Tab-separated table of C-alpha atoms in Angstrom:
chain	number	residue	atom	x	y	z
A	2	MET	CA	-22.157	2.382	13.684
A	3	LYS	CA	-22.544	-0.019	16.628
A	4	THR	CA	-23.034	-2.937	14.222
A	5	LEU	CA	-19.929	-1.931	12.273
A	6	LEU	CA	-17.829	-1.766	15.448
A	7	ILE	CA	-19.024	-5.208	16.574
A	8	TYR	CA	-18.300	-6.626	13.093
A	9	ARG	CA	-14.781	-5.195	13.050
A	10	PHE	CA	-14.120	-6.462	16.574
A	11	TRP	CA	-15.224	-9.955	15.535
A	12	LEU	CA	-12.900	-9.888	12.531
A	13	PHE	CA	-10.023	-8.679	14.700
A	14	CYS	CA	-10.525	-11.491	17.197
A	15	LEU	CA	-10.871	-14.069	14.424
A	16	CYS	CA	-7.492	-13.292	12.961
A	17	TRP	CA	-5.431	-12.063	15.920
A	18	PRO	CA	-3.147	-15.163	15.938
A	19	CYS	CA	-2.025	-14.500	12.344
A	20	VAL	CA	-0.854	-11.012	13.342
A	21	LEU	CA	1.608	-12.439	15.812
A	22	GLN	CA	3.021	-14.829	13.217
A	23	ALA	CA	3.458	-12.351	10.341
A	24	GLN	CA	6.723	-12.852	8.464
A	25	PHE	CA	8.177	-10.854	5.589
A	26	GLU	CA	10.648	-11.401	2.779
A	27	LEU	CA	12.987	-8.368	2.788
A	28	ARG	CA	14.887	-6.973	-0.176
A	29	GLY	CA	17.234	-4.043	-0.739
A	30	THR	CA	17.572	-1.700	2.252
A	31	ALA	CA	14.586	-3.190	4.128
A	32	ASP	CA	15.402	-4.476	7.607
A	33	TYR	CA	13.690	-5.291	10.891
A	34	MET	CA	13.849	-2.598	13.569
A	35	PRO	CA	14.174	-3.279	17.318
A	36	SER	CA	10.515	-2.260	17.701
A	37	GLY	CA	9.393	-5.027	15.348
A	38	CYS	CA	8.544	-2.508	12.646
A	39	ILE	CA	10.248	-2.794	9.251
A	40	MET	CA	12.508	-0.066	7.916
A	41	LEU	CA	12.122	0.329	4.175
A	42	THR	CA	14.678	3.085	3.558
A	43	PRO	CA	17.316	4.539	5.865
A	44	ASP	CA	17.802	8.300	5.890
A	45	GLU	CA	20.123	8.040	2.899
A	46	PRO	CA	20.013	8.924	-0.826
A	47	TYR	CA	19.219	6.404	-3.576
A	48	ALA	CA	17.852	3.707	-1.280
A	49	GLU	CA	15.203	1.148	-2.175
A	50	GLY	CA	13.580	-1.285	0.246
A	51	ILE	CA	10.902	-3.936	-0.211
A	52	ALA	CA	9.022	-6.119	2.295
A	53	TYR	CA	6.534	-8.776	1.181
A	54	SER	CA	4.486	-10.954	3.498
A	55	THR	CA	5.193	-14.663	3.174
A	56	ASN	CA	1.428	-15.258	3.597
A	57	LYS	CA	-0.526	-14.426	0.454
A	58	LEU	CA	-3.893	-12.683	0.405
A	59	ASP	CA	-6.936	-14.491	-0.972
A	60	LEU	CA	-9.070	-12.067	-2.952
A	61	ALA	CA	-12.004	-14.471	-2.664
A	62	ASP	CA	-12.299	-13.310	0.973
A	63	TYR	CA	-13.270	-10.069	2.617
A	64	PHE	CA	-10.279	-8.521	4.326
A	65	GLU	CA	-9.126	-5.394	6.076
A	66	ILE	CA	-5.433	-4.854	6.718
A	67	GLU	CA	-3.968	-2.180	8.995
A	68	PHE	CA	-0.564	-0.570	9.471
A	69	ASP	CA	1.129	2.431	10.964
A	70	ILE	CA	3.473	4.139	8.516
A	71	TYR	CA	6.283	6.632	9.035
A	72	LEU	CA	7.492	8.839	6.177
A	73	GLY	CA	10.274	10.855	7.791
A	74	ASN	CA	10.856	14.262	9.330
A	75	LYS	CA	12.183	16.311	6.391
A	76	ASP	CA	9.697	18.052	4.116
A	77	GLU	CA	11.464	20.127	1.450
A	78	TYR	CA	14.561	17.925	1.574
A	79	GLY	CA	12.719	14.640	2.061
A	80	ALA	CA	11.611	12.014	-0.480
A	81	ASP	CA	10.153	9.922	-2.017
A	82	GLY	CA	7.485	7.945	-0.189
A	83	ILE	CA	6.220	4.389	0.207
A	84	ALA	CA	3.664	2.206	-1.594
A	85	PHE	CA	1.416	-0.573	-0.347
A	86	VAL	CA	1.461	-3.146	-3.142
A	87	ILE	CA	-0.666	-6.176	-4.009
A	88	HIS	CA	0.653	-8.162	-6.974
A	89	ASN	CA	1.170	-11.443	-8.779
A	90	ASP	CA	4.191	-10.340	-10.779
A	91	PRO	CA	5.973	-13.469	-12.093
A	92	ARG	CA	9.096	-12.454	-10.130
A	93	GLY	CA	7.209	-13.117	-6.906
A	94	PHE	CA	9.061	-11.926	-3.808
A	95	ASN	CA	11.788	-10.451	-6.026
A	96	ALA	CA	9.449	-8.059	-7.868
A	97	PHE	CA	10.540	-4.423	-7.729
A	98	GLY	CA	10.218	-1.126	-9.564
A	99	THR	CA	12.462	1.900	-9.953
A	100	TYR	CA	13.823	4.085	-7.163
A	101	GLY	CA	13.103	7.804	-6.710
A	102	GLU	CA	9.714	8.805	-8.092
A	103	GLY	CA	8.949	5.131	-8.850
A	104	ILE	CA	8.845	4.573	-5.047
A	105	GLY	CA	10.217	1.070	-5.620
A	106	TYR	CA	6.986	0.145	-7.421
A	107	GLY	CA	6.523	2.051	-10.662
A	108	ARG	CA	8.562	3.383	-13.553
A	109	PHE	CA	10.172	6.732	-14.344
A	110	ASN	CA	8.461	7.485	-17.653
A	111	PRO	CA	4.689	6.918	-17.724
A	112	ALA	CA	4.676	6.973	-21.542
A	113	PHE	CA	6.943	3.922	-21.907
A	114	ALA	CA	6.657	0.495	-20.278
A	115	SER	CA	10.392	0.131	-19.832
A	116	GLY	CA	12.721	-0.510	-16.937
A	117	ASN	CA	11.590	-2.237	-13.757
A	118	PHE	CA	8.001	-2.029	-12.498
A	119	ILE	CA	5.598	-4.390	-10.728
A	120	ALA	CA	2.721	-5.894	-12.734
A	121	PRO	CA	0.048	-7.170	-12.611
A	122	SER	CA	-0.549	-5.109	-9.491
A	123	ILE	CA	-2.419	-2.475	-7.604
A	124	ALA	CA	-0.770	-0.019	-5.234
A	125	VAL	CA	-1.577	2.797	-2.857
A	126	GLU	CA	1.237	5.332	-2.921
A	127	PHE	CA	2.037	7.738	-0.112
A	128	ASP	CA	3.996	10.225	-2.192
A	129	THR	CA	6.120	12.845	-0.442
A	130	TYR	CA	7.896	14.504	-3.370
A	131	TYR	CA	6.706	16.611	-6.309
A	132	ASN	CA	7.371	14.897	-9.649
A	133	PRO	CA	5.421	16.691	-12.418
A	134	ILE	CA	5.962	13.893	-14.954
A	135	GLN	CA	3.795	11.647	-12.740
A	136	ASN	CA	1.100	14.364	-12.526
A	137	ASP	CA	1.924	14.975	-8.854
A	138	PRO	CA	0.527	17.972	-7.023
A	139	PRO	CA	3.102	20.110	-5.133
A	140	GLU	CA	1.927	18.784	-1.757
A	141	ASP	CA	2.220	15.279	-0.311
A	142	HIS	CA	-0.611	13.026	-1.444
A	143	VAL	CA	-2.129	9.536	-1.611
A	144	ALA	CA	-3.057	7.841	-4.908
A	145	TYR	CA	-4.374	4.521	-6.193
A	146	LEU	CA	-2.219	2.966	-8.947
A	147	GLU	CA	-2.276	-0.108	-11.182
A	148	ASN	CA	0.172	-2.273	-13.120
A	149	GLY	CA	3.409	-0.493	-12.334
A	150	SER	CA	2.441	2.993	-13.452
A	151	SER	CA	3.185	5.835	-11.039
A	152	TYR	CA	1.158	8.293	-13.138
A	153	HIS	CA	-2.238	9.205	-11.701
A	154	GLU	CA	-5.153	11.429	-12.680
A	155	ASP	CA	-6.669	11.495	-9.196
A	156	TYR	CA	-5.153	11.833	-5.747
A	157	TRP	CA	-6.046	12.777	-2.180
A	158	SER	CA	-4.388	15.494	-0.118
A	159	GLY	CA	-7.344	16.653	1.931
A	160	ASN	CA	-7.753	19.712	-0.330
A	161	ASP	CA	-4.823	21.116	1.618
A	162	GLU	CA	-1.958	22.659	-0.343
A	163	SER	CA	0.252	22.321	2.734
A	164	PHE	CA	-0.584	18.647	3.382
A	165	ASP	CA	2.544	17.015	4.807
A	166	MET	CA	3.131	13.365	5.742
A	167	GLU	CA	6.837	13.944	6.548
A	168	ASP	CA	5.919	15.318	9.957
A	169	ASP	CA	7.865	12.943	12.218
A	170	ARG	CA	4.641	11.161	13.156
A	171	MET	CA	3.126	7.717	12.650
A	172	HIS	CA	0.065	7.633	10.378
A	173	ASN	CA	-2.584	4.912	10.508
A	174	PHE	CA	-3.366	3.246	7.172
A	175	ARG	CA	-6.114	0.716	6.415
A	176	PHE	CA	-6.947	-1.110	3.191
A	177	SER	CA	-10.137	-3.131	2.766
A	178	TRP	CA	-11.504	-5.274	-0.064
A	179	ASN	CA	-15.057	-6.604	-0.537
A	180	PRO	CA	-15.257	-9.372	-3.181
A	181	GLU	CA	-19.069	-9.274	-3.325
A	182	THR	CA	-19.300	-5.568	-4.163
A	183	THR	CA	-15.764	-5.292	-5.686
A	184	GLU	CA	-15.205	-2.247	-3.487
A	185	VAL	CA	-11.803	-1.019	-2.336
A	186	ILE	CA	-11.627	1.437	0.582
A	187	VAL	CA	-8.422	3.098	1.777
A	188	THR	CA	-8.209	5.235	4.901
A	189	LEU	CA	-5.390	7.368	6.284
A	190	ASP	CA	-5.763	8.594	9.858
A	191	ASN	CA	-9.501	7.756	9.669
A	192	ASN	CA	-9.999	9.785	6.478
A	193	ILE	CA	-11.250	7.927	3.404
A	194	VAL	CA	-8.584	8.725	0.815
A	195	PHE	CA	-9.773	6.322	-1.888
A	196	GLN	CA	-13.045	4.487	-2.450
A	197	GLY	CA	-13.954	2.771	-5.675
A	198	LYS	CA	-15.214	-0.379	-7.358
A	199	ARG	CA	-12.837	-2.542	-9.356
A	200	ASN	CA	-12.980	-6.260	-10.125
A	201	LEU	CA	-9.428	-6.940	-9.028
A	202	VAL	CA	-9.592	-10.665	-9.752
A	203	GLU	CA	-10.751	-10.448	-13.364
A	204	ASP	CA	-9.614	-6.978	-14.447
A	205	VAL	CA	-6.185	-6.856	-12.811
A	206	PHE	CA	-5.039	-10.336	-11.739
A	207	ASN	CA	-6.232	-12.408	-14.717
A	208	GLY	CA	-8.548	-14.594	-12.642
A	209	ASP	CA	-6.027	-15.355	-9.893
A	210	THR	CA	-7.148	-14.863	-6.298
A	211	GLU	CA	-3.888	-15.716	-4.475
A	212	VAL	CA	-1.695	-12.582	-4.430
A	213	ILE	CA	1.413	-11.241	-2.716
A	214	TRP	CA	1.215	-8.086	-0.599
A	215	GLY	CA	3.662	-5.759	1.083
A	216	PHE	CA	5.441	-2.419	0.860
A	217	THR	CA	7.983	-0.806	-1.420
A	218	ALA	CA	9.812	2.472	-0.845
A	219	SER	CA	12.668	4.498	-2.239
A	220	THR	CA	14.643	7.712	-2.045
A	221	GLY	CA	16.592	9.732	-4.620
A	222	ARG	CA	18.742	12.822	-4.266
A	223	LYS	CA	16.488	13.762	-1.359
A	224	TYR	CA	15.658	11.220	1.301
A	225	ASN	CA	13.991	10.255	4.570
A	226	LEU	CA	13.872	7.389	7.025
A	227	GLN	CA	10.710	5.443	6.071
A	228	TYR	CA	9.171	2.411	7.765
A	229	PHE	CA	5.922	0.594	8.564
A	230	CYS	CA	4.490	-1.343	11.500
A	231	PHE	CA	2.082	-4.182	10.733
A	232	ARG	CA	-0.927	-4.056	13.064
A	233	ARG	CA	-3.490	-6.644	11.959
A	234	ILE	CA	-5.320	-8.401	9.174
A	235	ALA	CA	-8.959	-9.397	9.557
A	236	TYR	CA	-10.921	-11.487	7.056
A	237	HIS	CA	-13.851	-13.823	6.534
A	238	LYS	CA	-15.529	-15.801	3.783
A	239	PRO	CA	-18.399	-14.103	1.903
A	240	LYS	CA	-21.802	-15.816	1.767
A	241	THR	CA	-21.738	-15.673	-2.009
A	242	ASN	CA	-18.889	-14.709	-4.284
A	243	PRO	CA	-19.899	-13.460	-7.743
A	244	LEU	CA	-16.215	-13.190	-8.677
A	245	LEU	CA	-15.896	-16.969	-8.573
A	246	ALA	CA	-19.461	-18.003	-9.389
A	247	GLU	CA	-18.627	-19.197	-12.891
A	248	LYS	CA	-15.433	-21.062	-11.973
């Protein structure tokens, strides 16, 4: 544990200057807040907001990225959630998905690749509304998604049928990627909510390592104020990179 803490501190110090210079391309209802955080959706129906960093991620590097996220203060009457998205959709900073259950990332009908969605991509959704067509559980939940689909077989809600992220509180979110082991780890409030191995470069992004990252969010008939605060990104070069060994 001590070694891990020292390692994370070193990464934080290495990249602290880039935190202060973070800039985002904003679309839809997204806007800067006086606090420096970015509002994705106001507390209004049928809103959709997108914020993409102008600095791309390099999937050839280790990285951990951290945010605080806010998903509103209305539970039964609140919706729909936000998604952390990494993509190389040909639309670039203008890539977007559908509102409502698509959370600005995915599509309404999981059986048909129609309408707007973001692909190639991966996403972590923080879903605050029950949409059975997307295989949602009744409670709020977190899920890992790919290529513009909002449908998921697996999700995390802490095995708590009353799990609620619309609690008028900030929640800490971290995403880390290891190119040597192809491991993705996602934490929410220090709980591991997703951990798995996936060769993102070859299996998702067609060999590309330079990718766009940011957040999407939306509301529908029900709605909430939703925003995020960027805290830090820490990264370093791996000693060896099997993802790029043959290139």
